[in-house]
Coordinates of C-alpha atoms and ligand atoms in Angstrom, one line a residue:
X1 CA -34.1 -10.3 -2.6
X2 CA -30.9 -9.6 -0.8
X3 CA -29.6 -6.0 -0.8
X4 CA -26.8 -5.3 -3.1
X5 CA -23.6 -4.5 -1.2
X6 CA -22.2 -1.0 -1.7
X7 CA -19.0 -0.1 -0.1
X8 CA -16.8 3.0 -0.5
X9 CA -13.2 4.1 -0.2
X10 CA -13.2 7.7 0.7
X11 CA -9.4 8.8 1.0
X12 CA -8.7 12.5 2.1
X13 CA -6.3 13.8 -0.6
X14 CA -3.8 15.4 1.8
X15 CA -0.9 13.2 0.8
X16 CA 0.1 10.1 -1.0
X17 CA -1.7 6.7 -0.7
X18 CA 0.1 5.0 2.2
X19 CA -0.1 1.3 2.9
X20 CA -2.7 1.8 5.7
X21 CA -5.0 3.5 3.1
X22 CA -4.2 0.9 0.6
X23 CA -5.1 -1.8 3.1
X24 CA -8.6 -0.1 3.7
X25 CA -9.1 0.1 -0.1
X26 CA -8.2 -3.5 -0.5
X27 CA -10.5 -4.7 2.1
X28 CA -13.4 -2.8 0.6
X29 CA -12.6 -4.0 -2.9
X30 CA -12.3 -7.7 -1.9
X31 CA -15.6 -7.3 -0.1
X32 CA -17.4 -5.9 -3.1
X33 CA -15.9 -8.5 -5.4
X34 CA -16.8 -11.3 -2.9
X35 CA -20.4 -10.3 -2.5
X36 CA -20.8 -9.2 -6.2
X37 CA -21.3 -5.6 -4.9
X38 CA -20.1 -2.1 -5.9
X39 CA -17.1 -0.1 -4.8
X40 CA -17.4 3.6 -4.9
X41 CA -14.3 6.0 -4.9
X42 CA -15.0 9.2 -3.1
X43 CA -12.4 11.8 -2.6
X44 CA -13.0 13.6 0.7
X45 CA -11.6 17.0 -0.3
X46 CA -13.7 19.3 1.9
X47 CA -10.6 20.2 3.9
X48 CA -9.6 22.8 1.2
X49 CA -6.5 24.0 2.8
X50 CA -4.9 20.4 3.0
X51 CA -6.4 18.7 -0.1
X52 CA -4.2 19.0 -3.2
X53 CA -4.8 18.1 -6.8
X54 CA -1.4 16.3 -6.8
X55 CA -2.5 14.1 -4.0
X56 CA -5.8 13.2 -5.8
X57 CA -3.8 12.3 -8.9
X58 CA -1.2 10.4 -6.9
X59 CA -3.9 8.3 -5.0
X60 CA -5.7 7.3 -8.1
X61 CA -2.3 6.3 -9.8
X62 CA -1.5 4.2 -6.9
X63 CA -4.9 2.5 -6.9
X64 CA -4.6 1.8 -10.6
X65 CA -1.1 0.5 -10.1
X66 CA -2.5 -1.9 -7.5
X67 CA -5.1 -3.1 -9.9
X68 CA -7.9 -1.9 -7.5
X69 CA -11.0 -1.1 -9.7
X70 CA -13.9 0.8 -8.6
X71 CA -17.4 0.8 -10.0
X72 CA -18.5 4.4 -9.4
X73 CA -16.6 7.7 -8.9
X74 CA -14.5 9.2 -8.3
X75 CA -17.1 11.4 -6.6
X76 CA -15.8 14.6 -4.9
X77 CA -17.1 15.5 -1.5
X78 CA -16.7 19.2 -2.2
X79 CA -19.3 19.0 -5.0
X80 CA -22.0 18.1 -2.3
X81 CA -21.4 20.8 0.3
X82 CA -25.0 22.3 -0.5
X83 CA -26.4 18.8 0.0
X84 CA -24.7 18.5 3.4
X85 CA -25.9 22.0 4.3
X86 CA -29.5 21.1 3.3
X87 CA -29.4 18.0 5.5
X88 CA -28.4 20.2 8.4
X89 CA -31.4 22.4 7.6
X90 CA -33.6 19.5 7.4
X91 CA -32.4 18.6 10.8
X92 CA -33.1 22.0 12.1
X93 CA -36.7 21.8 10.7
X94 CA -37.4 18.5 12.2
X95 CA -36.2 19.5 15.6
X96 CA -33.1 17.2 15.6
X97 CA -30.7 20.0 15.6
X98 CA -30.5 23.7 16.7
X99 CA -28.7 26.9 16.1
X100 CA -26.0 27.7 18.8
X101 CA -25.0 31.4 19.1
X102 CA -22.3 30.8 21.8
X103 CA -19.2 32.5 20.9
X104 CA -15.9 30.7 20.8
X105 CA -14.7 33.1 23.7
X106 CA -17.7 32.1 25.9
X107 CA -17.2 28.4 25.2
X108 CA -13.4 28.6 26.0
X109 CA -14.2 30.4 29.1
X110 CA -16.7 27.7 30.2
X111 CA -14.3 25.0 29.3
X112 CA -11.5 26.5 31.3
X113 CA -13.8 26.8 34.3
X114 CA -15.0 23.3 34.0
X115 CA -11.2 22.1 33.8
X116 CA -10.7 23.9 37.0
X117 CA -13.5 22.4 38.7
X118 CA -12.9 19.0 37.2
X119 CA -16.4 19.2 35.7
X120 CA -17.7 18.0 32.3
X121 CA -16.1 19.6 29.3
X122 CA -19.2 18.9 27.1
X123 CA -21.3 21.8 25.7
X124 CA -23.8 22.7 28.4
X125 CA -26.8 23.1 26.1
X126 CA -27.3 26.9 26.6
X127 CA -28.7 27.4 23.1
X128 CA -30.5 24.0 23.1
X129 CA -33.9 25.3 24.1
X130 CA -33.9 28.9 22.8
X131 CA -37.4 30.2 22.1
X132 CA -38.2 31.0 18.5
X133 CA -38.2 34.8 19.4
X134 CA -34.9 34.6 21.0
X135 CA -33.5 32.9 18.0
X136 CA -34.9 35.6 15.7
X137 CA -33.7 38.4 17.9
X138 CA -30.2 37.0 17.7
X139 CA -30.2 36.4 14.1
X140 CA -31.7 39.9 13.6
X141 CA -28.6 41.3 15.6
X142 CA -26.4 39.4 13.1
X143 CA -24.9 37.1 15.7
X144 CA -23.3 34.2 13.8
X145 CA -24.4 30.7 14.8
X146 CA -23.2 27.1 14.5
X147 CA -25.6 24.2 14.2
X148 CA -25.5 21.4 16.6
X149 CA -27.3 17.9 16.8
X150 CA -29.6 17.4 19.6
X151 CA -28.3 14.3 21.3
X152 CA -31.1 12.6 23.2
X153 CA -31.0 13.7 26.9
X154 CA -32.9 10.8 28.3
X155 CA -31.1 7.6 29.8
X156 CA -30.0 5.2 27.0
X157 CA -27.1 4.7 24.6
X158 CA -26.2 4.5 21.0
X159 CA -25.1 1.0 20.2
X160 CA -24.2 -1.2 17.4
X161 CA -22.7 -4.6 16.4
X162 CA -19.3 -4.0 14.7
X163 CA -18.4 -6.9 12.5
X164 CA -14.9 -6.9 13.8
X165 CA -15.2 -5.5 17.4
X166 CA -18.6 -6.7 18.3
X167 CA -20.9 -5.0 20.5
X168 CA -20.2 -1.3 20.9
X169 CA -22.2 1.1 23.0
X170 CA -21.7 4.8 24.1
X171 CA -24.3 6.4 26.6
X172 CA -26.1 9.5 25.4
X173 CA -24.7 11.2 28.4
X174 CA -21.2 10.8 27.1
X175 CA -22.0 12.4 23.8
X176 CA -22.4 16.2 23.7
X177 CA -24.4 18.2 21.3
X178 CA -21.8 18.2 18.7
X179 CA -21.3 20.8 15.9
X180 CA -22.5 19.8 12.3
X181 CA -22.1 23.2 10.8
X182 CA -19.6 26.0 11.5
X183 CA -20.7 29.4 12.0
X184 CA -19.2 30.3 8.4
X185 CA -21.9 27.9 6.9
X186 CA -19.2 25.1 6.4
X187 CA -20.5 21.6 7.3
X188 CA -18.3 19.4 9.5
X189 CA -16.6 16.4 8.2
X190 CA -18.8 14.0 10.3
X191 CA -21.9 15.5 8.7
X192 CA -20.5 15.4 5.2
X193 CA -19.2 11.9 5.5
X194 CA -22.6 10.6 6.7
X195 CA -24.7 12.5 4.2
X196 CA -22.5 11.2 1.4
X197 CA -22.8 7.6 2.6
X198 CA -26.7 8.0 2.9
X199 CA -26.6 9.3 -0.8
X200 CA -24.4 6.7 -2.0
X201 CA -26.5 4.1 -0.4
X202 CA -23.6 2.6 1.4
X203 CA -24.4 -0.8 3.0
X204 CA -21.0 -1.5 4.8
X205 CA -18.7 1.1 6.2
X206 CA -15.2 -0.7 6.3
X207 CA -12.6 1.7 7.6
X208 CA -9.8 1.9 10.2
X209 CA -10.2 1.5 13.8
X210 CA -9.5 5.2 14.2
X211 CA -13.0 5.9 12.8
X212 CA -14.6 4.0 15.7
X213 CA -14.9 7.2 17.8
X214 CA -17.1 8.9 15.2
X215 CA -19.5 5.9 14.7
X216 CA -21.9 6.6 17.5
X217 CA -22.3 10.2 16.6
X218 CA -22.8 9.2 12.9
X219 CA -25.3 6.5 13.9
X220 CA -27.2 9.5 15.6
X221 CA -27.1 11.4 12.5
X222 CA -28.5 8.5 10.3
X223 CA -31.5 8.2 12.9
X224 CA -32.0 11.9 12.9
X225 CA -32.1 12.0 9.2
X226 CA -34.4 8.9 9.1
X227 CA -31.8 6.9 7.0
X228 CA -31.0 3.1 7.2
X229 CA -27.9 2.5 9.3
X230 CA -25.1 0.7 7.4
X231 CA -23.0 -2.1 9.0
X232 CA -19.8 -1.2 10.4
X233 CA -16.6 -3.1 10.1
X234 CA -13.7 -1.3 11.9
X235 CA -10.1 -2.7 11.1
X236 CA -7.4 -3.0 13.5
X237 CA -4.4 -0.8 13.0
X238 CA -0.9 -1.4 11.5
X239 CA 1.7 -0.6 13.9
X240 CA 5.6 -0.3 13.4
X241 CA 7.9 -2.4 15.7
X242 CA 7.9 0.3 18.2
X243 CA 4.0 0.1 18.3
X244 CA 3.8 3.6 16.7
X245 CA 0.9 3.8 14.3
X246 CA 2.0 3.7 10.7
X247 CA 1.8 7.2 9.3
X248 CA 3.1 9.4 6.6
X249 CA 4.4 11.8 9.3
X250 CA 6.5 9.3 11.2
X251 CA 7.5 7.0 8.3
X252 CA 7.6 9.3 5.3
X253 CA 7.9 7.7 2.0
X254 CA 8.8 4.4 3.4
X255 CA 5.0 3.7 3.7
X256 CA 3.9 5.2 0.4
X257 CA 2.5 2.7 -2.2
X258 CA 4.6 4.3 -4.8
X259 CA 7.8 3.6 -2.8
X260 CA 7.0 -0.1 -3.2
X261 CA 6.3 0.3 -6.9
X262 CA 9.7 2.3 -7.3
X263 CA 11.4 -0.4 -5.2
X264 CA 10.4 -3.3 -7.3
X265 CA 7.4 -4.7 -5.9
X266 CA 4.8 -6.5 -8.0
X267 CA 1.3 -4.9 -7.3
X268 CA -0.3 -8.3 -6.5
X269 CA 2.5 -9.3 -4.1
X270 CA 1.9 -5.9 -2.3
X271 CA -1.8 -6.6 -2.1
X272 CA -1.3 -10.2 -0.9
X273 CA 1.1 -8.8 1.8
X274 CA -1.1 -6.0 2.9
X275 CA -4.1 -8.4 3.2
X276 CA -2.4 -10.6 5.5
X277 CA -1.7 -7.7 7.9
X278 CA -4.7 -8.0 10.3
X279 CA -6.5 -10.7 8.4
X280 CA -5.8 -14.4 8.3
X281 CA -7.4 -17.7 7.6
X282 CA -7.4 -20.5 10.2
X283 CA -4.5 -22.2 8.5
X284 CA -2.4 -18.9 8.3
X285 CA -1.9 -19.3 4.8
X286 CA 0.3 -16.6 3.1
X287 CA 0.0 -16.9 -0.7
X288 CA -3.3 -16.3 -2.6
X289 CA -4.2 -15.8 -6.2
X290 CA -6.7 -13.1 -6.7
X291 CA -9.5 -15.6 -7.1
X292 CA -8.5 -17.4 -4.0
X293 CA -8.5 -14.2 -2.1
X294 CA -11.9 -13.2 -3.4
X295 CA -13.1 -16.7 -2.4
X296 CA -11.6 -16.9 1.0
X297 CA -11.8 -13.2 2.2
X298 CA -14.4 -12.4 4.9
X299 CA -14.9 -9.4 7.2
X300 CA -15.1 -11.7 10.2
X301 CA -11.6 -12.9 9.4
X302 CA -10.2 -9.4 10.3
X303 CA -8.3 -9.7 13.6
X304 CA -9.0 -7.4 16.4
X305 CA -5.3 -7.2 17.4
X306 CA -3.3 -4.6 15.7
X307 CA -0.7 -6.0 13.2
X308 CA 2.9 -5.1 13.1
X309 CA 4.7 -3.9 10.0
X310 CA 8.4 -4.0 10.2
X311 CA 9.4 -1.1 8.4
X312 CA 13.2 -0.8 8.3
X313 CA 14.7 2.6 7.5
X314 CA 18.2 1.7 7.9
X315 CA 18.8 -1.3 5.9
X316 CA 18.8 -0.3 2.1
X317 CA 18.5 -4.1 1.0
X318 CA 15.8 -5.3 3.3
X319 CA 14.1 -1.8 3.5
X320 CA 10.8 -3.3 4.3
X321 CA 9.2 -6.0 6.3
X322 CA 11.0 -9.4 5.5
X323 CA 7.5 -11.1 4.9
X324 CA 6.8 -8.6 2.3
X325 CA 10.0 -9.2 0.5
X326 CA 9.5 -13.0 0.9
X327 CA 5.9 -12.8 -0.8
X328 CA 7.2 -10.5 -3.5
X329 CA 10.0 -12.9 -4.3
X330 CA 7.7 -15.8 -4.3
X331 CA 5.7 -13.9 -7.1
X332 CA 8.9 -13.1 -9.0
X333 CA 9.9 -16.8 -9.0
X334 CA 6.6 -18.3 -9.6
X335 CA 4.4 -16.2 -11.9
X336 CA 4.4 -17.2 -15.5
X337 CA 7.6 -15.3 -16.8
X338 CA 5.7 -13.3 -19.4
X339 CA 3.7 -11.7 -16.6
X340 CA 6.8 -10.3 -14.9
X341 CA 8.4 -9.3 -18.2
X342 CA 6.7 -5.9 -18.3
X343 CA 8.1 -5.0 -14.7
X344 CA 11.6 -6.2 -15.8
X345 CA 11.3 -4.2 -19.0
X346 CA 10.5 -1.0 -16.9
X347 CA 13.5 -1.6 -14.6
X348 CA 15.8 -2.1 -17.6
X349 CA 14.4 1.1 -19.0
X350 CA 15.0 3.0 -16.0
X351 CA 18.6 1.7 -15.8
X352 CA 19.1 2.8 -19.6
X353 CA 19.9 -0.9 -20.5
X354 CA 16.7 -1.8 -22.4
X355 CA 17.1 -3.1 -26.0
X356 CA 13.8 -3.2 -28.0
X357 CA 15.3 -6.5 -29.5
X358 CA 14.3 -8.1 -26.1
X359 CA 10.8 -8.2 -27.2
X360 CA 11.4 -8.8 -30.9
X361 CA 14.5 -10.8 -32.3
X362 CA 15.8 -11.6 -28.8
X363 CA 12.5 -12.4 -27.2
X364 CA 13.1 -16.2 -26.6
X365 CA 16.5 -15.4 -25.3
X366 CA 15.1 -12.7 -23.1
X367 CA 12.3 -14.7 -21.6
X368 CA 14.7 -17.6 -20.9
X369 CA 17.2 -15.3 -19.2
X370 CA 14.8 -13.7 -16.9
X371 CA 13.4 -17.2 -16.1
X372 CA 17.0 -18.4 -15.4
X373 CA 17.9 -15.5 -13.0
X374 CA 14.7 -14.6 -11.2
X375 CA 14.7 -17.2 -8.6
X376 CA 17.2 -15.3 -6.3
X377 CA 15.6 -12.0 -6.4
X378 CA 13.4 -10.2 -4.0
X379 CA 12.5 -7.2 -6.0
X380 CA 12.3 -6.5 -9.7
X381 CA 15.0 -3.9 -9.5
X382 CA 17.5 -6.5 -9.0
X383 CA 17.2 -7.5 -12.6
X384 CA 18.8 -4.3 -13.5
X385 CA 21.2 -4.4 -10.5
X386 CA 22.3 -7.8 -9.7
X387 CA 21.4 -9.0 -13.1
X388 CA 22.9 -6.2 -15.1
X389 CA 25.6 -8.3 -16.7
X390 CA 23.0 -10.4 -18.6
X391 CA 21.5 -7.4 -20.3
X392 CA 24.5 -5.0 -20.7
X393 CA 28.2 -5.1 -21.4
X394 CA 28.7 -2.3 -19.0
X395 CA 28.4 -3.9 -15.4
X396 CA 30.2 -3.5 -12.2
X397 CA 32.1 -6.3 -10.4
X398 CA 31.0 -6.4 -6.8
X399 CA 33.8 -5.8 -4.3
X400 CA 33.4 -9.2 -2.7
X401 CA 33.4 -11.1 -6.0
X402 CA 36.6 -9.2 -7.2
X403 CA 38.4 -9.9 -4.0
X404 CA 37.2 -13.3 -3.0
X405 CA 36.7 -15.0 -6.3
X406 CA 39.3 -13.2 -8.7
X407 CA 42.1 -11.3 -7.0
X408 CA 42.6 -13.9 -4.4
X409 CA 43.8 -16.3 -7.0
X410 CA 46.6 -14.8 -9.0
X411 CA 46.8 -17.6 -11.3
X412 CA 43.4 -16.4 -12.8
X413 CA 45.3 -13.6 -14.7
X414 CA 46.7 -16.3 -17.0
X415 CA 43.8 -18.8 -16.7
X416 CA 41.3 -16.2 -17.8
X417 CA 43.2 -15.8 -21.0
X418 CA 43.4 -19.6 -21.6
X419 CA 39.7 -19.9 -20.9
X420 CA 38.8 -17.1 -23.2
X421 CA 40.9 -18.7 -26.1
X422 CA 39.6 -22.1 -25.6
X423 CA 35.9 -21.1 -25.2
X424 CA 36.2 -18.9 -28.2
X425 CA 37.2 -21.9 -30.4
X426 CA 34.2 -24.1 -29.3
X427 CA 32.2 -24.7 -32.3
X428 CA 28.8 -25.3 -30.8
X429 CA 28.5 -23.4 -27.5
X430 CA 26.4 -25.6 -25.3
X431 CA 26.3 -25.9 -21.5
X432 CA 27.9 -29.3 -21.7
X433 CA 30.5 -28.1 -24.2
X434 CA 31.5 -25.1 -21.9
X435 CA 31.6 -27.4 -18.8
X436 CA 33.9 -29.8 -20.6
X437 CA 36.2 -27.1 -21.6
X438 CA 36.4 -25.7 -18.0
X439 CA 36.9 -29.0 -16.4
X440 CA 39.6 -30.1 -18.9
X441 CA 41.6 -26.8 -18.4
X442 CA 41.2 -27.3 -14.5
X443 CA 42.6 -30.8 -14.9
X444 CA 45.6 -29.8 -17.3
X445 CA 46.5 -27.1 -14.9
X446 CA 46.0 -29.2 -11.8
X447 CA 43.8 -26.7 -10.1
X448 CA 40.4 -27.1 -8.6
X449 CA 37.5 -26.5 -11.1
X450 CA 35.7 -24.6 -8.4
X451 CA 38.4 -21.7 -8.6
X452 CA 37.8 -21.4 -12.2
X453 CA 33.9 -21.7 -11.9
X454 CA 33.8 -19.1 -9.2
X455 CA 36.2 -16.8 -11.0
X456 CA 34.4 -17.0 -14.3
X457 CA 31.1 -16.2 -12.5
X458 CA 32.5 -13.2 -10.9
X459 CA 34.1 -12.0 -14.1
X460 CA 31.0 -12.4 -16.4
X461 CA 28.2 -11.5 -13.9
X462 CA 30.0 -9.4 -11.3
X463 CA 28.5 -11.5 -8.5
X464 CA 29.5 -14.4 -6.2
X465 CA 26.2 -16.2 -6.4
X466 CA 23.8 -16.9 -9.2
X467 CA 22.4 -19.8 -11.2
X468 CA 24.6 -22.7 -12.3
X469 CA 27.6 -21.4 -14.2
X470 CA 27.1 -23.4 -17.4
X471 CA 23.5 -22.0 -17.7
X472 CA 24.9 -18.6 -17.1
X473 CA 27.4 -18.8 -19.9
X474 CA 24.8 -19.9 -22.4
X475 CA 22.6 -17.0 -21.3
X476 CA 25.4 -14.5 -21.7
X477 CA 26.6 -16.1 -24.9
X478 CA 29.9 -17.2 -26.1
X479 CA 31.2 -14.0 -27.6
X480 CA 30.2 -11.9 -24.5
X481 CA 31.8 -14.4 -22.2
X482 CA 35.1 -14.4 -24.0
X483 CA 35.1 -10.7 -24.0
X484 CA 34.3 -10.5 -20.3
X485 CA 37.1 -13.0 -19.5
X486 CA 39.6 -10.8 -21.6
X487 CA 38.5 -7.8 -19.7
X488 CA 38.9 -9.5 -16.3
X489 CA 42.6 -10.1 -17.1
X490 CA 43.0 -6.3 -16.8
X491 CA 41.7 -6.4 -13.2
X492 CA 45.2 -7.6 -12.1
X493 CA 47.0 -4.8 -13.5
Ligands
LIG501 N1 -11.6 10.4 4.6 C1 -11.5 9.6 5.8 C2 -10.0 9.1 5.9 O1 -9.2 9.4 4.9 C3 -12.3 8.4 5.7 C4 -13.2 8.1 6.9 C5 -14.2 7.0 6.6 O2 -13.9 6.0 6.0 O3 -15.3 7.3 7.0 O4 -9.5 8.9 7.0

């Protein structure tokens, strides 16, 4: 029987979930789904000073919004500190670790001297071979001690086959006897993380490439604790266009998952985009449904090269990677309209223009209108901004629309009135009927129909572009079209 796959996503709750963390979570989740395995959520909150309750809530909220589900947890690393300490004591008993009584001052002094002589900065092993009496003596004298792992001192190396990076090797002589428990009894993160992975029976550690430096030491810990060693897959990093690592510190909110939620991203579109950062199929396909992605995903498909994420702080419209926007607009355009309605509703609510009738009496109209206008939008917030006129009588007319499509043609002042009167008297207000009225008027007045069409579009939607005008008129409705045209006359005053 093949072993069940168990993976974990272990965020440190020191801030919001950013796109790099989300990408790690997504890869673990996809791998679990693909293999029929389990995903465990573990909150690595042992850094009490930097971990916050607010951040834990925020991370969980963002994962839920993305639709990433986990099978176990959240577990909290801080609940297992005794277990981490017990593991260290087991290592002492089995001779894989030792107590180190060197003070910080001594170590600092030795390091300074080594620096001067350009010698090794590694711990020199002073306490590695203390005799039991020496240890008892120091303990009796109340000298505090750390616990260090005994790294083999023979020739040789730690090595493993990383699923992404291939064969990785580190010589024993390049690893110092590292501290696993501080002198105040607090386990170091590297120990806690390993002990938790052992307890949770993690089979695959899928994490950022920045974890690669810890892996040889962790393998030594697995061996010393007599535990099976999981497989490792380190993922390439995501960099900004200047090749700086994407981080909360450098990019602020712009890389937070909630920023994308608040700026009109559909969760699946964000997942689809993030997966494509550093993972690809041979045909470089961009769009995947959830089922397709689970089917196609493989750890081997993760690229070694770092990926570039074009965050753009200075452009309020294209605030993020153009590819992210294009994937989002693909989903806005192509998902069954019912699936995007909840997101449109949320935007209209936020803008204060939601009408409960949109999901009862006016439901068919609402669905048809969302369907009509969605093809040009990149983010769902645009339903409430560019699309505001469809849902509210109180909408602005864009500067460009006002200048180019309305005020530039003085005649429109009268023509809008004529149009309003004639459209008002239409008995059955259909797209064909409205078109006929508008074209007839253009002919009667001997002006280009385009001037009327563009003028009406600007007046009733506030925009220079949009769907075909006659469809717009039906969506907005006879009464509101007539009112808007009469209001537009006043723009010339
Ligand atoms: N808590 C670590 C982090 O947030 C996870 C490291 C790991 O996956 O082993 O970076």
